[in-house]
XYZ file of C-alpha atoms in Angstrom:
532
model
C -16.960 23.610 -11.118
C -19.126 26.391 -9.530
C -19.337 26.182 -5.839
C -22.911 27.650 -6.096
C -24.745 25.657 -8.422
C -28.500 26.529 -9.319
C -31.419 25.124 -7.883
C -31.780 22.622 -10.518
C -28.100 22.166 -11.176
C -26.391 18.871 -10.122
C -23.131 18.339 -8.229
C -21.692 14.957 -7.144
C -21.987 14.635 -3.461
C -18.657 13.407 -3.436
C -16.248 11.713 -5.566
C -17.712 8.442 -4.696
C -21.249 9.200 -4.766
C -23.777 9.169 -7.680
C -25.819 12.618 -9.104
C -29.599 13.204 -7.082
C -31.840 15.698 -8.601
C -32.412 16.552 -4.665
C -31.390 19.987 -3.495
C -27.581 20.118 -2.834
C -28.339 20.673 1.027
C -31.155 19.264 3.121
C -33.474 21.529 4.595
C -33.749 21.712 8.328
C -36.764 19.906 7.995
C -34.984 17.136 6.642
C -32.051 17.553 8.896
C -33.975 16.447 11.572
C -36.452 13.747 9.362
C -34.370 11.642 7.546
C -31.754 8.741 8.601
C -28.370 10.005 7.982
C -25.920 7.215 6.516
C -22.664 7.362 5.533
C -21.273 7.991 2.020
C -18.668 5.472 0.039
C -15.456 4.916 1.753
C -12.525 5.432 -0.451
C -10.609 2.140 -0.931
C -6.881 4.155 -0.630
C -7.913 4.520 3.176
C -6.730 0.789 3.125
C -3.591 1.588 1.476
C -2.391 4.813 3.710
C -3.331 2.586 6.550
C -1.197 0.006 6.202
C 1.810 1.812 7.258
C 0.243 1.581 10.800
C -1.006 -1.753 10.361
C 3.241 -2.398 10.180
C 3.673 0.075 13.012
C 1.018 -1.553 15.053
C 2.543 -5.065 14.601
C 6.172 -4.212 15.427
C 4.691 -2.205 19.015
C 2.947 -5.556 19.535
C 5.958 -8.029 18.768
C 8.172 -5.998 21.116
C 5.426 -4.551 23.984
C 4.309 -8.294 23.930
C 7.662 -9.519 25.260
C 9.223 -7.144 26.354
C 8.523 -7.819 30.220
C 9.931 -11.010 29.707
C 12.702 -10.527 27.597
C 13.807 -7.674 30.298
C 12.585 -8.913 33.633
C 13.193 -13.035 33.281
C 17.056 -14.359 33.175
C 18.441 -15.950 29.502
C 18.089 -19.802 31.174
C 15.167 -19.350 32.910
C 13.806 -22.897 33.291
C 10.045 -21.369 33.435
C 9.162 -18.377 31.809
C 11.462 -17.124 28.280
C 13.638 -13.887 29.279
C 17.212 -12.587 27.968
C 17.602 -9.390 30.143
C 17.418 -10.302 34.030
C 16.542 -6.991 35.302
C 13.438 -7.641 37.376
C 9.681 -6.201 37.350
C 9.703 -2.643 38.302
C 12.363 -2.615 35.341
C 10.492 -4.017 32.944
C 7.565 -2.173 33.589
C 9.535 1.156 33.578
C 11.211 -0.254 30.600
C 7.386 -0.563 28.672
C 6.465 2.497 30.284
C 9.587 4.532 28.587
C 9.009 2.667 24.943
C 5.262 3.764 24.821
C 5.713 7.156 26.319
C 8.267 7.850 23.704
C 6.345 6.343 20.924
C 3.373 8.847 22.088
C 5.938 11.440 22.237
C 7.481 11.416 18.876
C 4.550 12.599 16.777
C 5.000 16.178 17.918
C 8.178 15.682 15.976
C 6.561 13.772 12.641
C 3.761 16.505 12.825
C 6.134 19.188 12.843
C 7.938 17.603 9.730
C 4.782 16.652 7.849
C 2.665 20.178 8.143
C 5.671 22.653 7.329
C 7.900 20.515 5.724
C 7.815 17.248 3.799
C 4.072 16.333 3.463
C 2.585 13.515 5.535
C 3.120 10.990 2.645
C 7.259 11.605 2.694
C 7.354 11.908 6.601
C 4.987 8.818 6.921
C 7.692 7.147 4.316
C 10.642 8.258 6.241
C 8.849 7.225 9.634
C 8.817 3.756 8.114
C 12.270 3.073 6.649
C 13.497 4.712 10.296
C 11.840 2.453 12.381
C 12.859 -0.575 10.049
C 16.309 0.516 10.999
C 15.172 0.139 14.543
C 13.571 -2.891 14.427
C 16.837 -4.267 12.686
C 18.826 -3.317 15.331
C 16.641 -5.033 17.779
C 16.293 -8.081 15.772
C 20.376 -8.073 15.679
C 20.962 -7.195 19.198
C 18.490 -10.155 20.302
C 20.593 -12.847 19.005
C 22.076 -15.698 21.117
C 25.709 -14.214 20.252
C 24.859 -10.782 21.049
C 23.345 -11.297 24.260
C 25.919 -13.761 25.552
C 28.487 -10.475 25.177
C 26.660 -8.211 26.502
C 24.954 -5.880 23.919
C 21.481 -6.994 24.647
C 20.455 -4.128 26.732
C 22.308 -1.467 24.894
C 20.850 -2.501 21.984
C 17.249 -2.467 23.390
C 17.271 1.060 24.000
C 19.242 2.158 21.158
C 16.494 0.361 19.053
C 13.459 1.340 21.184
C 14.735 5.550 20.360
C 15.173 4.623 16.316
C 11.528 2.755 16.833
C 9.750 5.279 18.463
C 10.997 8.218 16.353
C 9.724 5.765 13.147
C 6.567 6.297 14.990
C 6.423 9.405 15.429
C 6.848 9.859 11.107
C 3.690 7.586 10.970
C 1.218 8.107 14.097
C 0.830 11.600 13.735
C -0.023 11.811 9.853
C -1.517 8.396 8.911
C -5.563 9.227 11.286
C -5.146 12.583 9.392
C -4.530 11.147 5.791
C -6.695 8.593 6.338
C -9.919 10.623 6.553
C -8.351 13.144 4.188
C -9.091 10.230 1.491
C -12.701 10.962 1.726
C -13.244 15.041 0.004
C -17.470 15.284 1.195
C -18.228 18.111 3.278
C -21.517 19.056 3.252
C -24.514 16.324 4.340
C -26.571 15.631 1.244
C -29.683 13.933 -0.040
C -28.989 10.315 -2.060
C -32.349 8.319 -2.856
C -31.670 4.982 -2.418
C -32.101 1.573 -4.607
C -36.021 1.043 -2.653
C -36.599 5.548 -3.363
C -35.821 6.115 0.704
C -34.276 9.377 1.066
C -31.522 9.549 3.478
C -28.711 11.777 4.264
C -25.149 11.376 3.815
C -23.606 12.568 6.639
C -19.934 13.555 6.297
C -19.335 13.136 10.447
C -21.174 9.864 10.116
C -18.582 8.759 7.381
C -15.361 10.155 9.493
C -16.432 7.786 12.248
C -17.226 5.094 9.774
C -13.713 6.149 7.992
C -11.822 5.681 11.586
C -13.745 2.458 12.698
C -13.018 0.795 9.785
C -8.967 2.179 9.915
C -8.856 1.101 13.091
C -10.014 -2.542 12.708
C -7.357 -2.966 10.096
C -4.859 -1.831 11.951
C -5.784 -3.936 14.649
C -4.744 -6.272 11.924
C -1.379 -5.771 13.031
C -1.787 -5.872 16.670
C -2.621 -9.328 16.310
C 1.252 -9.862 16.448
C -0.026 -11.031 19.798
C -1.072 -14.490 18.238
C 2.204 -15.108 17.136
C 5.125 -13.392 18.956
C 4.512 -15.419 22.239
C 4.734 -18.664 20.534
C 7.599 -17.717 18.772
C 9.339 -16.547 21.464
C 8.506 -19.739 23.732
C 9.331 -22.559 21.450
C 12.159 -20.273 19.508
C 13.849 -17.572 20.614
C 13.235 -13.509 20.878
C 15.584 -13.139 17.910
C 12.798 -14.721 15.643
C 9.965 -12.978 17.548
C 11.655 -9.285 16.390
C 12.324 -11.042 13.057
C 8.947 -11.308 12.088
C 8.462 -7.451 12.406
C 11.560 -6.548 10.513
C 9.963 -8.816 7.477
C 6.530 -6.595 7.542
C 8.394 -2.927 8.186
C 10.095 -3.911 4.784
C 6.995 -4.817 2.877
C 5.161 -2.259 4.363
C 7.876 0.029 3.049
C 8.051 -0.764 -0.587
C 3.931 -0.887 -1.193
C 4.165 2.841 0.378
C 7.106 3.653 -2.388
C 4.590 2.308 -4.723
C 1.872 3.720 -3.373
C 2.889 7.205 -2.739
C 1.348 9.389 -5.705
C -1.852 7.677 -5.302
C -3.086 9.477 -2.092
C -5.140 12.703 -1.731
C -2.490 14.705 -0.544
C -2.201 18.857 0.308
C 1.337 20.735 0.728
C 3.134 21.814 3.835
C 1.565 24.914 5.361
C 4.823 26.444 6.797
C 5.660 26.527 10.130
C 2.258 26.240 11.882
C 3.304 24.820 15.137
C 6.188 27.356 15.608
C 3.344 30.039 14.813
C 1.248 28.593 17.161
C 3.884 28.134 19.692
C 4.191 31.918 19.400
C 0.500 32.663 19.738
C -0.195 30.317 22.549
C 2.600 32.462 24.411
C 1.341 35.527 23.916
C -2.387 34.526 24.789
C -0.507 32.770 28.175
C 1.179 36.044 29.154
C -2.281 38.237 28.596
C -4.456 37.182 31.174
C -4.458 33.471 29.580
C -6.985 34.247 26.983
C -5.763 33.164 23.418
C -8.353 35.889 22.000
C -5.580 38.281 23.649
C -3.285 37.022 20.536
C -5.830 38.061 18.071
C -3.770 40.943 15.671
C -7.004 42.551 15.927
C -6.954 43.332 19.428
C -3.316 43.661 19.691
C -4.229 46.546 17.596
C -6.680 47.738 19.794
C -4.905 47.891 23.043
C -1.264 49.768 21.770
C -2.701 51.773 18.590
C -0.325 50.834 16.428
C 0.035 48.431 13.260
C 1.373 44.514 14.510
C 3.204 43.110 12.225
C 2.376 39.248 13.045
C 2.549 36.286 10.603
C -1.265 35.491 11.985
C -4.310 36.840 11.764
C -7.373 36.287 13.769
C -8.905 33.312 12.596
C -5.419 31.643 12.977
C -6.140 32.014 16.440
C -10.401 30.784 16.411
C -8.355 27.627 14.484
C -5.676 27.242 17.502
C -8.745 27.597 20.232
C -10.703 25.347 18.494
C -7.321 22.880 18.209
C -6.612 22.872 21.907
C -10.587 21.995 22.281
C -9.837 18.870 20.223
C -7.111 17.364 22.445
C -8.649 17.108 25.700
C -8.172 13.679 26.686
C -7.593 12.590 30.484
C -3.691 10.865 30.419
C -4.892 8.504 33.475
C -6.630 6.298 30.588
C -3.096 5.877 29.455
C -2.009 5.171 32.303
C -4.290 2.454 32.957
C -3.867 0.975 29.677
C 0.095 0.521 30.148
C -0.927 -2.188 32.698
C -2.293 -4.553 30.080
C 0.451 -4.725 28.533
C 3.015 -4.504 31.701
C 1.945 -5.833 35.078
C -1.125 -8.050 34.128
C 1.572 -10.033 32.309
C 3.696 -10.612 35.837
C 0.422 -11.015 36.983
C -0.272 -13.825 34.525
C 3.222 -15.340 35.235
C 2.250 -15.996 38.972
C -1.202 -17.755 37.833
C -1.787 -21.693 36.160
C -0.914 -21.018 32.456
C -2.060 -24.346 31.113
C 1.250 -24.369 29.408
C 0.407 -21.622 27.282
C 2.884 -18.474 27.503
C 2.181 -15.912 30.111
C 2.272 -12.764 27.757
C -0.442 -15.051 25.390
C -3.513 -12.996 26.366
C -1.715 -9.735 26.352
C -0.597 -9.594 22.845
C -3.894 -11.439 21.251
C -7.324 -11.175 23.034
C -7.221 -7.301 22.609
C -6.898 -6.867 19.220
C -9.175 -9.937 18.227
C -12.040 -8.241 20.334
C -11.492 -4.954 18.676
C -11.645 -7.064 15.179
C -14.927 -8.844 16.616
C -16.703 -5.625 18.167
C -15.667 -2.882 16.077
C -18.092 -3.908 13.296
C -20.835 -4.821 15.542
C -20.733 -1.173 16.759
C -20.433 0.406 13.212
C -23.468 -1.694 12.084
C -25.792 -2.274 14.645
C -24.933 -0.239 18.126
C -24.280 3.250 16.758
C -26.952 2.629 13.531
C -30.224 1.572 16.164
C -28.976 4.145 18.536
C -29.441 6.992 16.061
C -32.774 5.200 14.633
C -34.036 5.891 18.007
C -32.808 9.489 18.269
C -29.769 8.629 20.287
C -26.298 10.170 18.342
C -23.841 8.845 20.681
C -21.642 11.521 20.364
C -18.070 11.696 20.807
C -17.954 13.396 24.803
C -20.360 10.576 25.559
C -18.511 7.930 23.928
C -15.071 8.715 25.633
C -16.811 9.082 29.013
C -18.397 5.373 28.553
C -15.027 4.630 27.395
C -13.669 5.405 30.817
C -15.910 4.103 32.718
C -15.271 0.591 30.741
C -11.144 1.339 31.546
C -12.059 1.783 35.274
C -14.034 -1.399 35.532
C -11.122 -3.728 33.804
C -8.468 -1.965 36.236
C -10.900 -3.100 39.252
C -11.036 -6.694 38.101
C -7.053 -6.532 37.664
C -7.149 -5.836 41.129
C -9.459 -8.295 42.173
C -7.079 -10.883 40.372
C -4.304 -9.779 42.181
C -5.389 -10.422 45.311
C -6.579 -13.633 44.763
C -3.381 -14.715 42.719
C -1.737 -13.488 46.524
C -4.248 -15.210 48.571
C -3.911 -18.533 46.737
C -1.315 -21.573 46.034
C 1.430 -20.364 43.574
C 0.441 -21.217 40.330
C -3.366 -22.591 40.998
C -5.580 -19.194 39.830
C -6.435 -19.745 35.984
C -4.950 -17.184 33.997
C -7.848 -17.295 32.167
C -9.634 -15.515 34.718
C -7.586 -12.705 32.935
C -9.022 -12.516 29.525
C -12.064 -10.033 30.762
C -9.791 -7.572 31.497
C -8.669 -7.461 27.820
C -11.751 -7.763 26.525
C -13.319 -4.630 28.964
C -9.886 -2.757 27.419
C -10.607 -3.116 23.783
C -14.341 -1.871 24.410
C -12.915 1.055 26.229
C -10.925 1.487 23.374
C -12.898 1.225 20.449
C -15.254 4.185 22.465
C -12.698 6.702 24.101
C -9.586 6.248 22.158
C -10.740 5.859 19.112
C -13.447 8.737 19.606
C -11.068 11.022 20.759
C -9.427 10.633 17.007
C -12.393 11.642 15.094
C -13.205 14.266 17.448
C -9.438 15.963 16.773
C -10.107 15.049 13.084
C -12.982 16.692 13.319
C -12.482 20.027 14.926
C -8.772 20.809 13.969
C -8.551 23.193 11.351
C -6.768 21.574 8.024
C -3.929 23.207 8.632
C -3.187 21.745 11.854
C -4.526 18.156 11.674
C -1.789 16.652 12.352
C -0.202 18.633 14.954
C -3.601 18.341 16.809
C -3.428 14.495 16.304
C 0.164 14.073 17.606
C -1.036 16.517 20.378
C -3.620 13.557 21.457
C -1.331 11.051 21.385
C 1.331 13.570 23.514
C -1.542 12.913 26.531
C -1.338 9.084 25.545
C 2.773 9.840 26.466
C 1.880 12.000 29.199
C -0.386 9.107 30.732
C 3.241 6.645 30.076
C 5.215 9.159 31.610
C 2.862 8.806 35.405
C 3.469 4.424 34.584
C 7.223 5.273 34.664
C 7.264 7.687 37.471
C 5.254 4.553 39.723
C 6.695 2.054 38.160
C 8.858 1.214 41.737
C 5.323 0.611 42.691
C 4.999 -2.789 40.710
C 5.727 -5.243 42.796
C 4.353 -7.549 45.388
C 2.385 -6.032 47.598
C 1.984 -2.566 46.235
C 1.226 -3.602 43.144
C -2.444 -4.285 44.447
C -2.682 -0.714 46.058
C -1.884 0.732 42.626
C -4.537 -1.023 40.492
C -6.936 0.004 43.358
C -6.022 3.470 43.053
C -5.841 3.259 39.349
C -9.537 2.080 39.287
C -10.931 4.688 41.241
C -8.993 7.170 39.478
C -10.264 6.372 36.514
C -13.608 6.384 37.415
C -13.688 9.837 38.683
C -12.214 11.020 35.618
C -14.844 9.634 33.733
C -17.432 11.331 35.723
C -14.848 15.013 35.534
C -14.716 14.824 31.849
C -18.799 14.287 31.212
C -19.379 17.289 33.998
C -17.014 19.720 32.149
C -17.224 18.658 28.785
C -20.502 17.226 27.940
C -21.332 20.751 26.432
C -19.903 20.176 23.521
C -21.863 17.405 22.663
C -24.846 19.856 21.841
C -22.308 22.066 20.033
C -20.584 18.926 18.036
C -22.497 18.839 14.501
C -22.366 22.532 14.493
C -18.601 23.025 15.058
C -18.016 20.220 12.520
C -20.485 22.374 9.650
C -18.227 25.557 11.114
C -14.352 23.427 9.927
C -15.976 22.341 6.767
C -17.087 25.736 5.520
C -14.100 27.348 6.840
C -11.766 24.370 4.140
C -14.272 25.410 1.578
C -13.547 29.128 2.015
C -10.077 28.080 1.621
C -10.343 26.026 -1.498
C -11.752 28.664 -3.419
C-alpha cells in the first residue's frame, strides 16, 4: 500500500479499525478540538502477556513467604518458617531475589534485540525459570530441609528464577504494545456521527493498563500462598507456581507464530555501549559520538558501525529511563519488613504475610480500570492530559505517604502490648502502594515504550527495571538496619526521602511533559521511515 495516499484515498487507521472518508491526519484545528480515544486493542496482547502473568505469580508465591520461610525456625509453634536465619536475613535475602530479578533483563534484552527475538528469549526465560521454580519446590520438602539442603537450594533456585526473568521482563512491555501497528492519530466517526481522534499514545497507555491488570492476575498468588503455606507446608506453596510456569509454557509453544514480531537488530547494546563511551570521554556529550562530528574534529573518514541518528535514538533512550531507584527501595518494604511488622501485631488468626501477597494486587485489579475509564478520560475532557512526568511524580508522592504510615505503625506496634495493634491497621499501606504503582511504575513503562527507538525497546525497558534493581541493591546494603529499633528510623528516613524525590524529579523533569506528544509523533515517523 502507498504510504501517501490521495486526498480522497482511504487507508485503515489500523489493523483493527474501520475505513473514514476523513482526512488521514487531523488538522491542528482538530488536534486541539476533538476528544482523542483510543483505537481497538489487539486481543494477542492477552496472549504475550501471560508469560508475565506466570512470572508475576511465581515472584508472589516465593516474595510472599519468603521472610518466613527464611527468618522463622521449621517448628515454630507461631508463625510457619523452615530457614531460621533471622530478620535482617530475610530481608537481605528479598532484597537480593528482587534486585537480581531487576537485574537480569539487561541480559534477556541483550539476547532478544541481537539475537533470538523476544518471542524465543521470552520462551527460553520461561522453561528456565520453571527449572528454578522446580528446584525450589524440591529443595522445600520436609526431607530436604531436615538434611540440610534448604538454604542451598534457595539460592541456587532464586539465580535460575531470576535469570527466567530476565528472558521475560525485558521483552514481554515491549511485545505487548508492539501488538498494536497505529502510528499516526486519526479521525473515526463514531456510531452517534461524533468525530473523535484515535490517539496512538492514548492506546499505549490503554495497551499497558490493561497488561498490567492482567498480570496483576498473577500477583494475586498472595490469596493463596499464605494459606497454603499455614495449614500445609512451603513445599505446596512453591508447588502451585511450578504447575502455572508449565502451562504458561506450553500455550507460549502454541502461541509463538501468532505474535507481531520483528528480527534481531544485531548487537545494539554493544554498539551503544561503544557510543556511550566515547560521548563519556568527550566532554560527556553523546552528540560528541556523532560520526559526523568525529569527522569534523580529526578530518578524516571514521569508520564506525553508527551513524548519527543512532546516537539522537541512544539520547533519546537514556531520556526514557529516568526513574528515581529510592521508589524501589521503598517498595521492597511491603513485601519485607511490613511483614515482621505484621508478625508483631493481633493477626486474628489469619497469616502474617496475608496482606502482603493479596491486598496489592486486588487494588491494582479494582483501581486500574477506574483510572482507564473515568480518572484519566474526565481529566482530558477538561483539558487536563495527565502526562507521564506528572503521573510518576504523584506516584511518589503516594509511595512517600504509605512509607510514613509504615512508620507510624511501627511505633505504635513498639509502644503497645505484644500482639494487641490490629494488623489491619496495615492494609492502607498496600492500598497507598498499588496507587503509587499503577501512576509511577507503570507510567514509567509507557514512557520508555514510548520514546525508545524500535530498535532498542527492550534494552531501554530492561534499563528501567535495572533502576528497580538498583533501588534493591540500597534494601540490601541497609538491610542490618531492619530490626527493632532502627527499623523505625529507616521508614522515617525512607518517607522523607521519597518525598523529596518526588518534588526533584517534577523540578528537573517536568519539561518534558510539554515536549511528550511531540517526541512520541518524532519515534513514530522515524519507524515509518524505517518501514519503507
Amino acid at each position: 500500500m502507498s504510504r501517501n495516499p490521495g486526498n480522497n484515498e482511504k487507508e485503515p487507521i489500523s489493523n483493527n479499525t474501520t475505513f473514514t472518508n476523513e482526512p488521514l491526519g487531523p488538522t491542528p484545528e482538530q488536534l486541539e478540538a476533538l476528544p482523542r480515544v483510543a483505537d481497538k486493542i489487539p486481543y494477542m496482547i492477552f496472549m504475550v502477556a501471560i508469560a508475565e502473568a506466570a512470572e508475576r505469580f511465581i515472584f508472589r508465591s516465593i516474595t510472599g513467604p519468603l521472610q518466613n520461610y527464611v527468618q522463622n525456625p521449621l517448628h515454630d509453634d507461631r508463625l510457619p518458617g523452615a530457614l531460621a536465619k533471622g530478620q535482617a536475613t530475610a530481608t537481605a535475602i528479598g532484597y537480593f531475589f528482587q534486585c537480581w530479578c531487576f537485574l537480569m533483563p539487561i541480559l534477556g534484552a541483550v539476547v532478544a534485540d541481537c539475537h533470538l527475538g523476544r518471542v524465543k528469549t521470552i520462551l527460553l526465560g520461561s522453561i528456565t525459570a520453571t527449572i528454578g521454580t522446580l528446584i525450589l519446590f524440591l529443595t522445600s520438602l520436609p526431607v530436604t530441609l531436615e538434611n540440610g539442603a534448604g538454604w542451598p537450594g534457595l539460592l541456587v533456585a532464586l539465580i535460575i528464577i531470576g535469570l527466567g526473568a530476565g528472558g521475560i521482563k525485558s521483552n514481554v512491555g515491549p511485545l505487548v504494545a508492539d501488538q498494536y501497528t497505529g502510528k499516526k492519530p486519526v479521525i473515526k466517526i463514531m456510531s452517534d456521527n461524533r468525530r473523535v481522534i484515535l490517539d496512538p499514545d492514548v492506546t499505549v497507555q490503554i495497551i499497558y493498563s490493561r497488561y498490567y491488570w492482567l498480570i496483576n492476575i498473577g500477583s494475586c498468588a498472595g490469596l493463596i500462598a499464605p494459606w497454603v503455606e499455614r495449614k500445609v507446608e512451603f513445599w505446596a506453596t512453591f508447588l502451585i507456581p511450578l504447575c502455572i510456569y508449565g502451562c504458561a509454557t506450553v500455550v507460549l509453544i502454541f502461541c509463538r507464530n501468532k505474535y507481531i514480531t520483528r528480527p534481531p537488530q544485531g548487537s545494539i547494546a554493544i554498539r551503544a555501549t561503544h557510543a556511550l563511551w566515547i560521548g563519556f570521554k568527550k566532554n560527556r556529550t553523546m552528540d560528541h559520538a556523532k560520526p559526523s562530528y568525529l569527522r569534523q574534529q580529526q578530518g578524516e573518514t571514521i569508520d564506525l558501525p553508527w551513524d548519527d541518528q543512532f546516537v539522537d535514538e541512544i539520547k533519546v533512550a537514556l531520556m526514557a529511563c529516568r526513574v528515581i531507584p529510592i521508589f524501589w527501595l521503598c517498595y521492597g518494604n511491603t513485601v519485607g519488613n511490613l511483614i515482621s511488622l505484621a508478625g508483631l501485631m493481633n493477626t486474628m488468626g489469619l497469616p502474617n504475610d496475608f496482606l502482603a501477597g493479596s491486598i496489592n494486587p486486588l487494588s491494582i485489579l479494582i483501581l486500574l480500570p477506574l483510572f482507564e475509564r473515568v480518572l484519566y478520560p474526565s481529566l482530558r475532557r477538561v483539558g487536563i492530559p495527565f502526562r507521564p512526568i506528572s503521573r510518576i511524580t504523584f506516584g511518589f508522592f503516594i509511595m512517600s505517604g504509605a512509607i510514613a504510615v509504615a512508620a507510624g505503625l511501627q511505633s505504635l506496634a513498639y509502644s503497645s502490648p505484644p500482639y494487641s495493634v490490629n494488623f489491619l491497621s496495615i492494609l492502607p499501606i498496600y492500598v497507598l502502594t498499588a496507587l503509587s504503582e499503577i501512576t509511577a511504575f507503570l507510567s514509567s513503562m509507557e514512557y520508555a515504550y514510548t520514546k525508545a527507538p524500535r530498535s532498542m525497546k527492550s534494552l531501554v525497558a530492561s534499563v528501567n527495571l535495572l533502576l528497580c534493581a538498583l533501588g534493591s541493591l540500597l534494601g540490601l546494603a541497609i538491610s542490618p538496619t531492619s530490626r527493632k529499633p532502627q527499623i523505625l528510623v529507616q521508614f522515617a528516613c525512607l518517607s522523607g526521602i521519597m518525598f523529596v524525590s518526588a518534588i526533584i524529579v517534577y523540578v528537573v523533569f517536568s519539561k518534558y511533559n510539554k515536549m511528550d506528544e511531540k517526541m512520541n509523533q518524532i519515534e513514530r515517523e522515524a519507524d515509518s521511515d524505517r518501514e519503507e
